[in-house]
Amino acid sequence: MIEQAEVLDALRTKILSDPEVILEDQDLMRALIDANERSLGGNIVDLRGIAMERMESRLDRLEDTHRSVIAAAYENLAGTNLIHNAVLKVLEPTDFSTFLRTLSGDLLTALRISRLRLILESHEADGPSVGFEDVLSVVEPGVVDHYITAGRDIPVRPVSLRQVSPASADVYGDTAAYIKSEALLRLDLGEGRLPALLVMGSEDPHQFRPNQGTDLLTFFGAVFERAIKRWLA
């Protein structure tokens, strides 16, 4: 009994000297509140206890929101850094052949995607795809918008994100079975020129979803437009 009294006295002294130890411990505070409610009896409404429950609930929601905001900020920062790195890869080549080879090499790594295809519309049946069939396709007019809309009567946006199953074999070839989502960047190559399309394919079905923001990809598409115009001039 003497040892227990000494422990209780030491505990009391500690609490009096540093009460925040209890106030900051939610489990301990909840136990004290429950004990207080039991001592009051079932016929007494503890308004302070009710208020504390509501405050705890609001605090939990605020903490969840705080964590979500921080996670979103980190994700946006990571996405921005990724696109900036990809932009540098687009600007590095000094000739068109190197530029096209980048689409199957460094740019894939920079964007963290599985496949990249550049589709150019042309009135000519023969185009500059010889030797670069893995990354470049030359198609007839109207194919770009038809692919973006999947033949539906809907507006054509500069950037479209979607999950695909199955993916188009005409676009991805033998790798179509592995592509689960794609980003479509419609490229305006200038007055008097037909549009082009930059297709990004990913094996991750969640990498490109319709409810995601498109600001960074819109910026990347604008940079890619300006880069490719140098070689088509």
Coordinates of C-alpha atoms in Angstrom, one line a residue:
M1 CA 0.0 0.0 0.0
I2 CA 2.9 2.3 0.8
E3 CA 4.5 1.7 -2.6
Q4 CA 1.2 2.3 -4.4
A5 CA 0.7 5.6 -2.5
E6 CA 4.2 6.7 -3.5
V7 CA 3.4 5.9 -7.1
L8 CA 0.2 7.8 -7.0
D9 CA 1.9 10.7 -5.3
A10 CA 4.6 10.8 -7.9
L11 CA 2.0 10.5 -10.7
R12 CA 0.0 13.4 -9.2
T13 CA 3.1 15.5 -8.9
K14 CA 4.0 14.8 -12.6
I15 CA 0.5 15.7 -13.8
L16 CA 0.5 18.9 -11.8
S17 CA 3.8 20.0 -13.2
D18 CA 3.0 19.0 -16.8
P19 CA -0.8 18.7 -17.4
E20 CA -0.3 18.8 -21.2
V21 CA 0.8 15.2 -21.0
I22 CA -2.8 14.3 -20.3
L23 CA -4.4 16.9 -22.5
E24 CA -2.5 15.8 -25.5
D25 CA -3.3 12.1 -25.1
Q26 CA -6.7 11.5 -26.7
D27 CA -7.1 8.0 -25.2
L28 CA -6.4 9.2 -21.7
M29 CA -8.7 12.1 -22.0
R30 CA -11.5 9.9 -23.3
A31 CA -11.0 7.5 -20.3
L32 CA -11.3 10.4 -17.9
I33 CA -14.4 11.8 -19.6
D34 CA -16.0 8.3 -19.6
A35 CA -15.3 8.0 -15.9
N36 CA -16.7 11.4 -15.2
E37 CA -19.9 10.5 -17.2
R38 CA -20.3 7.3 -15.1
S39 CA -20.0 9.3 -11.9
L40 CA -22.7 11.7 -13.1
G41 CA -25.3 8.9 -13.7
G42 CA -27.5 8.2 -16.6
N43 CA -30.0 11.0 -16.0
I44 CA -27.5 13.9 -16.3
V45 CA -26.5 15.3 -19.7
D46 CA -22.9 16.3 -19.8
L47 CA -22.9 19.2 -22.3
R48 CA -19.1 19.6 -21.9
G49 CA -18.6 16.0 -22.9
I50 CA -20.8 16.3 -25.9
A51 CA -19.0 19.5 -27.0
M52 CA -15.7 17.7 -26.6
E53 CA -16.9 14.8 -28.7
R54 CA -17.9 17.2 -31.5
M55 CA -14.6 19.0 -31.3
E56 CA -12.7 15.7 -31.5
S57 CA -14.7 14.7 -34.5
R58 CA -13.9 18.0 -36.2
L59 CA -10.3 17.7 -35.3
D60 CA -10.1 14.2 -36.9
R61 CA -11.7 15.6 -40.0
L62 CA -9.2 18.5 -40.1
E63 CA -6.3 16.1 -39.7
D64 CA -7.6 14.0 -42.5
T65 CA -8.0 17.1 -44.7
H66 CA -4.5 18.2 -43.7
R67 CA -2.9 14.9 -44.7
S68 CA -4.8 14.9 -48.0
V69 CA -3.7 18.4 -48.8
I70 CA -0.1 17.6 -48.1
A71 CA -0.3 14.4 -50.2
A72 CA -1.8 16.3 -53.1
A73 CA 0.9 19.0 -52.8
Y74 CA 3.6 16.4 -53.0
E75 CA 1.9 14.7 -55.9
N76 CA 1.6 17.9 -57.8
L77 CA 5.3 18.7 -57.2
A78 CA 6.3 15.3 -58.4
G79 CA 4.2 15.7 -61.5
T80 CA 5.6 19.1 -62.2
N81 CA 9.2 17.9 -61.9
L82 CA 8.4 14.9 -64.2
I83 CA 7.0 17.2 -66.9
H84 CA 9.9 19.6 -66.6
N85 CA 12.4 16.8 -67.1
A86 CA 10.4 15.5 -70.1
V87 CA 10.4 19.0 -71.6
L88 CA 14.2 19.0 -71.4
K89 CA 14.3 15.7 -73.2
V90 CA 12.1 17.1 -76.0
L91 CA 14.4 20.2 -76.5
E92 CA 17.7 18.3 -76.5
P93 CA 17.7 16.7 -80.0
T94 CA 19.4 18.6 -82.8
D95 CA 18.0 16.6 -85.7
F96 CA 14.7 14.9 -86.5
S97 CA 16.0 11.3 -86.4
T98 CA 17.3 11.9 -82.8
F99 CA 14.1 13.5 -81.9
L100 CA 12.1 10.4 -83.0
R101 CA 14.5 8.1 -81.2
T102 CA 13.9 10.0 -78.0
L103 CA 10.2 9.0 -78.2
S104 CA 11.2 5.4 -77.6
G105 CA 14.0 6.0 -75.2
D106 CA 14.7 8.9 -72.9
L107 CA 11.2 10.4 -73.1
L108 CA 9.6 7.2 -72.1
T109 CA 11.7 7.1 -69.0
A110 CA 11.1 10.7 -68.2
L111 CA 7.4 10.4 -68.5
R112 CA 7.3 7.0 -66.7
I113 CA 5.0 5.5 -69.4
S114 CA 5.1 2.3 -71.4
R115 CA 4.6 3.5 -75.0
L116 CA 4.7 6.7 -76.9
R117 CA 3.4 7.2 -80.5
L118 CA 3.4 10.2 -82.7
I119 CA 0.6 10.2 -85.3
L120 CA 0.8 12.6 -88.2
E121 CA -2.1 13.3 -90.6
S122 CA -1.0 13.7 -94.3
H123 CA -2.6 13.8 -97.7
E124 CA 0.3 11.7 -98.9
A125 CA 0.2 7.9 -98.6
D126 CA 3.9 7.7 -98.0
G127 CA 5.3 9.6 -95.1
P128 CA 8.5 10.0 -93.1
S129 CA 7.9 7.0 -90.9
V130 CA 10.3 4.7 -92.7
G131 CA 12.7 3.3 -90.0
F132 CA 10.6 4.7 -87.2
E133 CA 7.4 2.7 -87.4
D134 CA 7.5 1.9 -83.7
V135 CA 7.0 5.6 -82.8
L136 CA 5.7 7.3 -85.9
S137 CA 2.6 6.7 -88.0
V138 CA 1.4 8.7 -91.0
V139 CA -2.4 8.5 -91.5
E140 CA -5.1 10.0 -93.6
P141 CA -6.9 13.2 -92.7
G142 CA -9.6 12.8 -90.0
V143 CA -8.0 9.9 -88.1
V144 CA -6.7 12.0 -85.2
D145 CA -10.1 13.4 -84.2
H146 CA -11.8 10.1 -84.8
Y147 CA -9.4 8.3 -82.5
I148 CA -9.8 11.0 -79.8
T149 CA -13.6 10.9 -79.8
A150 CA -13.8 7.1 -80.6
G151 CA -16.2 8.1 -83.4
R152 CA -18.6 9.8 -81.1
D153 CA -20.1 13.3 -81.7
I154 CA -18.3 15.0 -78.8
P155 CA -16.0 18.0 -78.6
V156 CA -12.3 17.3 -79.4
R157 CA -10.2 18.5 -76.5
P158 CA -6.4 19.3 -76.5
V159 CA -5.8 16.7 -73.9
S160 CA -7.9 13.5 -73.3
L161 CA -7.3 11.0 -70.5
R162 CA -8.9 7.6 -70.5
Q163 CA -8.7 4.0 -69.4
V164 CA -8.6 1.5 -72.3
S165 CA -9.5 -2.1 -72.5
P166 CA -8.5 -3.3 -75.0
A167 CA -6.1 -0.8 -76.4
S168 CA -5.9 -0.1 -80.1
A169 CA -3.6 -2.6 -81.9
D170 CA -3.3 0.0 -84.8
V171 CA -1.7 2.4 -82.4
Y172 CA 0.3 0.1 -80.0
G173 CA 0.9 -2.9 -82.1
D174 CA 2.1 -6.0 -80.3
T175 CA 2.1 -4.1 -76.9
A176 CA -1.7 -3.3 -77.1
A177 CA -2.6 -6.1 -74.7
Y178 CA -0.5 -4.4 -71.9
I179 CA -1.8 -0.9 -72.3
K180 CA -4.5 -0.1 -69.8
S181 CA -4.7 3.8 -69.9
E182 CA -3.7 6.5 -72.3
A183 CA -3.2 10.2 -72.6
L184 CA -4.0 11.8 -76.0
L185 CA -2.4 15.2 -76.8
R186 CA -3.8 16.8 -79.9
L187 CA -1.1 18.8 -81.6
D188 CA -1.8 22.0 -83.7
L189 CA 1.1 22.2 -86.1
G190 CA 0.1 25.6 -87.5
E191 CA -1.9 27.2 -90.2
G192 CA -2.3 25.2 -93.3
R193 CA -1.1 21.9 -91.6
L194 CA -3.2 18.9 -90.6
P195 CA -3.3 18.1 -86.9
A196 CA -1.1 15.5 -85.2
L197 CA -1.6 13.3 -82.1
L198 CA 0.9 12.3 -79.4
V199 CA -0.3 9.2 -77.7
M200 CA 1.0 8.1 -74.2
G201 CA 0.2 4.6 -73.2
S202 CA 0.6 3.1 -69.7
E203 CA 0.3 -0.4 -68.3
D204 CA -1.1 1.2 -65.1
P205 CA -4.9 1.6 -65.5
H206 CA -4.8 4.4 -63.0
Q207 CA -2.1 6.5 -64.5
F208 CA -4.4 8.3 -66.8
R209 CA -8.0 8.8 -65.7
P210 CA -10.7 11.2 -67.0
N211 CA -11.1 12.9 -63.6
Q212 CA -7.4 14.0 -63.4
G213 CA -6.2 17.5 -64.1
T214 CA -4.6 18.2 -67.5
D215 CA -2.7 21.4 -66.9
L216 CA 0.8 19.8 -66.9
L217 CA 0.1 17.7 -70.0
T218 CA -1.4 20.7 -71.8
F219 CA 1.9 22.6 -71.1
F220 CA 3.9 19.6 -72.3
G221 CA 1.8 19.3 -75.5
A222 CA 2.4 23.0 -76.2
V223 CA 6.2 22.5 -75.9
F224 CA 6.1 19.4 -78.0
E225 CA 4.1 21.3 -80.7
R226 CA 6.8 24.0 -80.9
A227 CA 9.6 21.4 -81.0
I228 CA 8.2 19.3 -83.8
K229 CA 7.4 22.4 -85.9
R230 CA 11.1 23.0 -86.2
W231 CA 11.5 19.7 -88.1
L232 CA 8.4 20.1 -90.2
A233 CA 9.2 23.6 -91.4

